[in-house]
């Protein structure tokens, strides 16, 4: 087959429900192999491909050019290091790792091997956010970016009602809770939209509703080098039936508001206010498909990958440091 041959390492619900369909339709990409330590997880992947629980065997599959890493955060380093040593490009799910040391080691491994390492910040590729980036100059001097990215994630959450290991609320494997899972998207997206990253960040953590030992909500406040304020509200304690996903970019000549765009589909709405509201159309494929197409083009040498791993590592380091020094969580409500 022509194009970039992909392997999927980690066959959980994100890989099954979003990454796999995207890979099957992304231009310049095709699926070669699947890997998971759990055979049952691989069995739920509805596609014909080489399957193995052995990582070394997976990485030597003929035709394999790139690996999408979707294992729990604490296992990212192991898979990235092994894939890089095998000379394979790697697209690693966010966050880069459960802690800073593992993230640094993963980036260093890719640098040593001379392979491309990208972070799977799919929100970069949502068509509404691509269009919003084009609108930013029309807003005048940007003063603030505000993100609300929330959902409902109890300890026993399951994507399909069946037995499920919800590792995202296991501090050892996830590295935290709602903040480490959801805040990376907002931090990355703010930098992508503005053309400059957050360089200062602080956090307040909350454990208010869900009965587990990690944060179920967080507020993060940051600032770019040029003084744009960025605030993020992320949560696992907001019922899905409520409005819970909103992105605002505020400037001296206008404001852009994206509603229900923070997610895996290409839906939602985008409005430009100056000050009268105007609906802004946008078109494009879902974020996962666009992401795989772009990374495949970079691996194939037909287009550059615009997001250096060193930049993603700097954002990860900033987030983890903010969470490590955050105000203590409140107790779970009775």
Tab-separated table of C-alpha atoms in Angstrom:
chain	number	residue	atom	x	y	z
A	1	UNK	CA	0.000	0.000	0.000
A	2	UNK	CA	1.092	3.568	-0.618
A	3	UNK	CA	1.287	6.261	2.024
A	4	UNK	CA	2.344	6.099	5.657
A	5	UNK	CA	1.790	2.817	7.475
A	6	UNK	CA	0.429	3.351	10.982
A	7	UNK	CA	0.378	1.277	14.109
A	8	UNK	CA	-1.908	1.956	17.064
A	9	UNK	CA	-0.418	1.262	20.508
A	10	UNK	CA	-3.219	1.240	23.071
A	11	UNK	CA	-6.674	0.122	21.983
A	12	UNK	CA	-8.923	1.926	24.450
A	13	UNK	CA	-12.094	3.823	23.588
A	14	UNK	CA	-10.373	6.920	22.150
A	15	UNK	CA	-8.349	4.761	19.777
A	16	UNK	CA	-11.369	2.635	18.893
A	17	UNK	CA	-14.028	5.329	18.519
A	18	UNK	CA	-11.997	8.265	17.199
A	19	UNK	CA	-8.436	7.455	16.122
A	20	UNK	CA	-9.245	4.293	14.208
A	21	UNK	CA	-12.058	5.762	12.077
A	22	UNK	CA	-9.847	8.781	11.388
A	23	UNK	CA	-6.899	6.653	10.294
A	24	UNK	CA	-9.087	4.659	7.946
A	25	UNK	CA	-10.105	7.797	6.065
A	26	UNK	CA	-7.101	10.110	6.449
A	27	UNK	CA	-5.362	10.860	3.124
A	28	UNK	CA	-1.870	9.410	2.903
A	29	UNK	CA	-2.365	7.007	5.831
A	30	UNK	CA	-3.273	3.371	6.284
A	31	UNK	CA	-3.428	1.042	9.265
A	32	UNK	CA	-0.832	-1.713	9.551
A	33	UNK	CA	-0.846	-3.059	13.112
A	34	UNK	CA	-2.458	-2.923	16.558
A	35	UNK	CA	-0.858	-3.377	19.960
A	36	UNK	CA	-2.266	-3.637	23.458
A	37	UNK	CA	-1.271	-5.696	26.466
A	38	UNK	CA	-4.927	-6.687	26.777
A	39	UNK	CA	-6.106	-9.013	23.955
A	40	UNK	CA	-9.719	-8.120	24.747
A	41	UNK	CA	-9.034	-4.460	23.984
A	42	UNK	CA	-7.599	-5.348	20.591
A	43	UNK	CA	-10.564	-7.634	19.919
A	44	UNK	CA	-12.877	-4.625	20.202
A	45	UNK	CA	-11.089	-2.857	17.331
A	46	UNK	CA	-13.361	-3.501	14.315
A	47	UNK	CA	-10.698	-3.734	11.620
A	48	UNK	CA	-8.391	-6.228	9.964
A	49	UNK	CA	-4.779	-5.641	10.979
A	50	UNK	CA	-1.791	-7.388	12.501
A	51	UNK	CA	-2.406	-7.705	16.263
A	52	UNK	CA	0.036	-8.476	19.051
A	53	UNK	CA	0.427	-8.014	22.793
A	54	UNK	CA	4.221	-7.924	22.351
A	55	UNK	CA	5.555	-4.395	21.887
A	56	UNK	CA	8.793	-5.464	20.201
A	57	UNK	CA	6.923	-7.591	17.676
A	58	UNK	CA	4.508	-4.755	17.006
A	59	UNK	CA	7.344	-2.313	16.285
A	60	UNK	CA	8.925	-4.655	13.729
A	61	UNK	CA	5.720	-5.141	11.722
A	62	UNK	CA	6.548	-4.834	7.999
A	63	UNK	CA	5.346	-1.581	6.498
A	64	UNK	CA	5.170	0.281	9.806
A	65	UNK	CA	6.259	3.931	9.528
A	66	UNK	CA	4.541	5.718	12.425
A	67	UNK	CA	2.971	4.868	15.777
A	68	UNK	CA	0.002	6.501	17.474
A	69	UNK	CA	0.482	6.111	21.238
A	70	UNK	CA	-2.781	5.914	23.203
A	71	UNK	CA	-1.720	3.917	26.251
A	72	UNK	CA	-2.215	5.376	29.772
A	73	UNK	CA	-0.060	8.432	30.451
A	74	UNK	CA	2.412	6.634	32.706
A	75	UNK	CA	3.266	4.212	29.872
A	76	UNK	CA	3.863	6.859	27.188
A	77	UNK	CA	7.605	7.036	27.797
A	78	UNK	CA	8.169	3.294	27.375
A	79	UNK	CA	6.340	3.121	24.055
A	80	UNK	CA	7.794	6.361	22.672
A	81	UNK	CA	11.349	5.327	23.556
A	82	UNK	CA	10.902	1.893	21.974
A	83	UNK	CA	9.288	3.274	18.830
A	84	UNK	CA	11.954	5.947	18.443
A	85	UNK	CA	14.703	3.335	18.863
A	86	UNK	CA	13.030	1.376	16.062
A	87	UNK	CA	13.278	4.452	13.824
A	88	UNK	CA	9.545	5.140	13.768
A	89	UNK	CA	7.780	8.496	13.884
A	90	UNK	CA	5.512	8.892	16.917
A	91	UNK	CA	2.279	10.771	17.503
A	92	UNK	CA	1.767	10.586	21.270
A	93	UNK	CA	-1.504	11.372	23.003
A	94	UNK	CA	-1.539	14.301	25.353
A	95	UNK	CA	-0.201	14.808	27.914
A	96	UNK	CA	3.261	13.722	26.825
A	97	UNK	CA	3.600	11.747	30.061
A	98	UNK	CA	2.279	11.509	33.609
A	99	UNK	CA	5.182	13.626	34.889
A	100	UNK	CA	7.927	15.915	33.638
A	101	UNK	CA	10.838	13.463	33.860
A	102	UNK	CA	9.142	10.916	31.589
A	103	UNK	CA	8.122	13.617	29.119
A	104	UNK	CA	11.693	14.904	28.960
A	105	UNK	CA	12.989	11.375	28.416
A	106	UNK	CA	10.493	10.750	25.605
A	107	UNK	CA	11.489	13.932	23.767
A	108	UNK	CA	15.181	13.162	24.276
A	109	UNK	CA	14.703	9.660	22.843
A	110	UNK	CA	13.126	11.042	19.679
A	111	UNK	CA	15.894	13.625	19.343
A	112	UNK	CA	18.609	10.962	19.689
A	113	UNK	CA	16.956	8.747	17.102
A	114	UNK	CA	16.261	11.642	14.742
A	115	UNK	CA	12.583	10.750	14.415
A	116	UNK	CA	9.541	12.993	14.382
A	117	UNK	CA	7.633	13.206	17.670
A	118	UNK	CA	4.329	15.030	17.846
A	119	UNK	CA	1.728	15.454	20.562
A	120	UNK	CA	-1.861	14.562	19.686
A	121	UNK	CA	-3.484	17.899	20.464
A	122	UNK	CA	-6.406	17.244	18.167
A	123	UNK	CA	-8.088	20.585	18.941
A	124	UNK	CA	-5.453	22.326	16.834
A	125	UNK	CA	-7.134	20.781	13.820
A	126	UNK	CA	-10.824	21.434	14.500
A	127	UNK	CA	-12.100	23.398	11.459
A	128	UNK	CA	-13.702	26.041	13.702
A	129	UNK	CA	-10.386	26.618	15.458
A	130	UNK	CA	-8.527	26.762	12.150
A	131	UNK	CA	-10.994	29.438	11.017
A	132	UNK	CA	-10.762	31.238	14.360
A	133	UNK	CA	-7.006	31.484	14.013
A	134	UNK	CA	-7.562	33.329	10.723
A	135	UNK	CA	-9.963	35.745	12.462
A	136	UNK	CA	-7.641	36.730	15.309
A	137	UNK	CA	-6.078	39.702	13.455
A	138	UNK	CA	-9.576	41.171	13.038
A	139	UNK	CA	-10.012	41.312	16.829
A	140	UNK	CA	-7.458	44.078	17.340
A	141	UNK	CA	-5.109	43.738	20.300
A	142	UNK	CA	-6.021	40.440	21.940
A	143	UNK	CA	-6.383	40.773	25.693
A	144	UNK	CA	-7.705	37.398	26.814
A	145	UNK	CA	-8.453	33.808	25.874
A	146	UNK	CA	-11.082	31.987	27.921
A	147	UNK	CA	-11.723	28.250	27.725
A	148	UNK	CA	-14.395	26.104	29.363
A	149	UNK	CA	-13.814	22.410	28.697
A	150	UNK	CA	-15.838	20.208	31.028
A	151	UNK	CA	-17.555	16.833	31.165
A	152	UNK	CA	-18.990	14.257	33.576
A	153	UNK	CA	-16.567	11.480	34.510
A	154	UNK	CA	-17.451	9.407	37.580
A	155	UNK	CA	-15.115	6.717	38.850
A	156	UNK	CA	-17.163	3.943	37.222
A	157	UNK	CA	-17.515	5.713	33.862
A	158	UNK	CA	-17.620	3.481	30.793
A	159	UNK	CA	-17.760	4.534	27.140
A	160	UNK	CA	-20.275	1.851	26.218
A	161	UNK	CA	-21.789	0.591	29.458
A	162	UNK	CA	-19.520	-2.450	29.608
A	163	UNK	CA	-16.686	-3.205	32.023
A	164	UNK	CA	-14.051	-0.513	31.693
A	165	UNK	CA	-10.807	0.416	33.412
A	166	UNK	CA	-11.153	4.171	33.960
A	167	UNK	CA	-7.437	4.854	34.368
A	168	UNK	CA	-7.966	8.608	33.992
A	169	UNK	CA	-8.873	8.825	37.688
A	170	UNK	CA	-5.905	6.699	38.798
A	171	UNK	CA	-3.185	9.145	39.928
A	172	UNK	CA	-0.398	6.629	39.300
A	173	UNK	CA	-1.310	6.062	35.653
A	174	UNK	CA	-2.827	9.426	34.748
A	175	UNK	CA	-0.611	11.760	36.772
A	176	UNK	CA	-3.666	13.623	38.054
A	177	UNK	CA	-7.303	14.101	37.187
A	178	UNK	CA	-9.340	16.619	35.187
A	179	UNK	CA	-6.544	19.185	34.978
A	180	UNK	CA	-3.823	16.934	33.556
A	181	UNK	CA	-6.315	15.435	31.117
A	182	UNK	CA	-8.238	18.452	29.825
A	183	UNK	CA	-6.105	21.538	30.465
A	184	UNK	CA	-3.374	20.584	27.940
A	185	UNK	CA	-5.850	21.145	25.108
A	186	UNK	CA	-6.628	24.701	26.210
A	187	UNK	CA	-2.991	25.598	26.823
A	188	UNK	CA	-1.952	24.324	23.427
A	189	UNK	CA	-4.897	25.885	21.621
A	190	UNK	CA	-4.308	29.312	23.172
A	191	UNK	CA	-0.762	29.280	21.823
A	192	UNK	CA	-1.850	28.069	18.410
A	193	UNK	CA	-4.487	30.802	18.100
A	194	UNK	CA	-2.294	33.602	19.419
A	195	UNK	CA	1.013	32.617	17.876
A	196	UNK	CA	2.571	32.856	21.350
A	197	UNK	CA	2.439	30.494	24.299
A	198	UNK	CA	1.550	30.858	27.940
A	199	UNK	CA	4.738	31.322	29.975
A	200	UNK	CA	3.240	31.852	33.452
A	201	UNK	CA	0.589	29.580	34.971
A	202	UNK	CA	-1.089	28.954	38.313
A	203	UNK	CA	-3.883	26.594	39.318
A	204	UNK	CA	-6.638	25.924	41.818
A	205	UNK	CA	-7.724	22.299	42.125
A	206	UNK	CA	-11.080	20.952	43.209
A	207	UNK	CA	-12.338	17.571	44.401
A	208	UNK	CA	-15.928	18.550	44.992
A	209	UNK	CA	-18.263	15.936	43.486
A	210	UNK	CA	-16.589	12.738	42.339
A	211	UNK	CA	-15.419	10.251	44.951
A	212	UNK	CA	-11.869	9.616	43.811
A	213	UNK	CA	-8.409	10.747	44.815
A	214	UNK	CA	-7.681	13.166	41.998
A	215	UNK	CA	-9.072	16.573	41.076
A	216	UNK	CA	-12.506	16.623	39.451
A	217	UNK	CA	-12.237	20.304	38.549
A	218	UNK	CA	-9.677	23.048	38.169
A	219	UNK	CA	-9.227	26.707	37.337
A	220	UNK	CA	-5.972	27.736	35.685
A	221	UNK	CA	-4.804	31.282	35.064
A	222	UNK	CA	-1.915	32.123	32.780
A	223	UNK	CA	-0.230	34.880	30.832
A	224	UNK	CA	1.768	34.983	27.623
A	225	UNK	CA	5.054	36.854	27.312
A	226	UNK	CA	3.201	39.732	25.639
A	227	UNK	CA	0.589	39.954	28.369
A	228	UNK	CA	-2.427	38.085	26.985
A	229	UNK	CA	-4.378	36.559	29.874
A	230	UNK	CA	-5.501	32.946	29.490
A	231	UNK	CA	-7.950	31.226	31.808
A	232	UNK	CA	-9.133	27.644	31.720
A	233	UNK	CA	-11.985	25.949	33.543
A	234	UNK	CA	-11.766	22.184	33.203
A	235	UNK	CA	-13.861	19.623	35.028
A	236	UNK	CA	-15.023	16.047	35.398
A	237	UNK	CA	-17.989	17.218	37.506
A	238	UNK	CA	-20.195	19.002	34.963
A	239	UNK	CA	-23.222	17.013	33.721
A	240	UNK	CA	-23.038	16.463	29.996
A	241	UNK	CA	-26.567	17.834	29.519
A	242	UNK	CA	-25.388	21.318	30.551
A	243	UNK	CA	-23.492	23.854	28.411
A	244	UNK	CA	-19.882	22.918	29.098
A	245	UNK	CA	-17.635	23.719	26.144
A	246	UNK	CA	-16.861	27.298	25.158
A	247	UNK	CA	-13.866	29.140	23.732
A	248	UNK	CA	-13.575	32.938	23.664
A	249	UNK	CA	-10.876	35.180	22.221
A	250	UNK	CA	-11.287	38.811	23.302
A	251	UNK	CA	-9.687	41.796	21.602
A	252	UNK	CA	-9.948	45.575	21.431
A	253	UNK	CA	-11.969	45.509	18.200
A	254	UNK	CA	-14.020	42.371	18.631
A	255	UNK	CA	-14.580	39.003	20.219
A	256	UNK	CA	-14.799	35.500	18.772
A	257	UNK	CA	-16.862	32.827	20.511
A	258	UNK	CA	-16.787	29.128	19.656
A	259	UNK	CA	-19.423	26.946	21.323
A	260	UNK	CA	-19.291	23.137	21.451
A	261	UNK	CA	-16.207	22.984	19.261
A	262	UNK	CA	-13.940	21.544	21.961
A	263	UNK	CA	-14.420	17.874	21.164
A	264	UNK	CA	-13.746	15.055	18.741
A	265	UNK	CA	-16.269	15.975	16.029
A	266	UNK	CA	-16.255	18.850	13.548
A	267	UNK	CA	-19.426	20.410	14.988
A	268	UNK	CA	-20.259	23.468	17.060
A	269	UNK	CA	-20.640	27.128	16.150
A	270	UNK	CA	-18.370	30.136	15.682
A	271	UNK	CA	-19.542	33.738	16.150
A	272	UNK	CA	-17.709	37.011	15.590
A	273	UNK	CA	-18.918	40.018	17.618
A	274	UNK	CA	-17.849	43.568	16.582
A	275	UNK	CA	-20.141	44.277	18.435
A	276	UNK	CA	-23.048	42.820	16.448
A	277	UNK	CA	-22.873	39.012	16.267
A	278	UNK	CA	-22.134	37.396	12.917
A	279	UNK	CA	-22.177	33.648	12.422
A	280	UNK	CA	-18.910	32.487	10.870
A	281	UNK	CA	-19.114	29.404	8.669
A	282	UNK	CA	-16.361	26.831	8.754
A	283	UNK	CA	-15.806	23.600	6.911
A	284	UNK	CA	-13.460	20.679	7.216
A	285	UNK	CA	-13.015	17.206	8.515
A	286	UNK	CA	-13.029	16.076	12.124
A	287	UNK	CA	-9.951	16.935	14.232
A	288	UNK	CA	-8.595	13.373	14.401
A	289	UNK	CA	-8.695	12.849	10.641
A	290	UNK	CA	-7.075	16.219	9.968
A	291	UNK	CA	-4.394	15.466	12.553
A	292	UNK	CA	-3.510	12.073	11.068
A	293	UNK	CA	-3.443	13.526	7.573
A	294	UNK	CA	-1.082	16.316	8.655
A	295	UNK	CA	1.245	14.012	10.570
A	296	UNK	CA	1.279	11.522	7.696
A	297	UNK	CA	2.251	14.319	5.322
A	298	UNK	CA	5.125	15.242	7.633
A	299	UNK	CA	6.308	11.636	7.897
A	300	UNK	CA	6.035	11.271	4.135
A	301	UNK	CA	8.050	14.444	3.586
A	302	UNK	CA	5.357	16.356	1.711
A	303	UNK	CA	4.684	18.996	4.407
A	304	UNK	CA	6.378	20.171	7.619
A	305	UNK	CA	5.005	19.381	11.073
A	306	UNK	CA	4.503	22.839	12.597
A	307	UNK	CA	4.621	21.944	16.307
A	308	UNK	CA	8.075	21.010	17.693
A	309	UNK	CA	8.165	18.485	20.511
A	310	UNK	CA	10.325	20.889	22.521
A	311	UNK	CA	7.488	23.409	22.490
A	312	UNK	CA	4.975	20.784	23.656
A	313	UNK	CA	7.380	19.722	26.394
A	314	UNK	CA	7.660	23.309	27.631
A	315	UNK	CA	3.865	23.531	27.946
A	316	UNK	CA	3.738	20.183	29.741
A	317	UNK	CA	6.433	21.293	32.184
A	318	UNK	CA	4.556	24.540	32.841
A	319	UNK	CA	1.283	22.694	33.521
A	320	UNK	CA	2.775	20.066	35.831
A	321	UNK	CA	4.631	22.697	37.834
A	322	UNK	CA	1.397	24.677	38.257
A	323	UNK	CA	-0.474	21.586	39.410
A	324	UNK	CA	2.302	20.529	41.776
A	325	UNK	CA	2.119	23.905	43.536
A	326	UNK	CA	-1.666	24.279	43.372
A	327	UNK	CA	-3.816	25.125	46.349
A	328	UNK	CA	-5.060	21.998	48.148
A	329	UNK	CA	-8.249	20.484	46.869
A	330	UNK	CA	-11.505	20.872	48.717
A	331	UNK	CA	-13.057	17.757	50.159
A	332	UNK	CA	-15.652	15.678	48.369
A	333	UNK	CA	-19.159	16.901	49.106
A	334	UNK	CA	-21.320	14.580	51.239
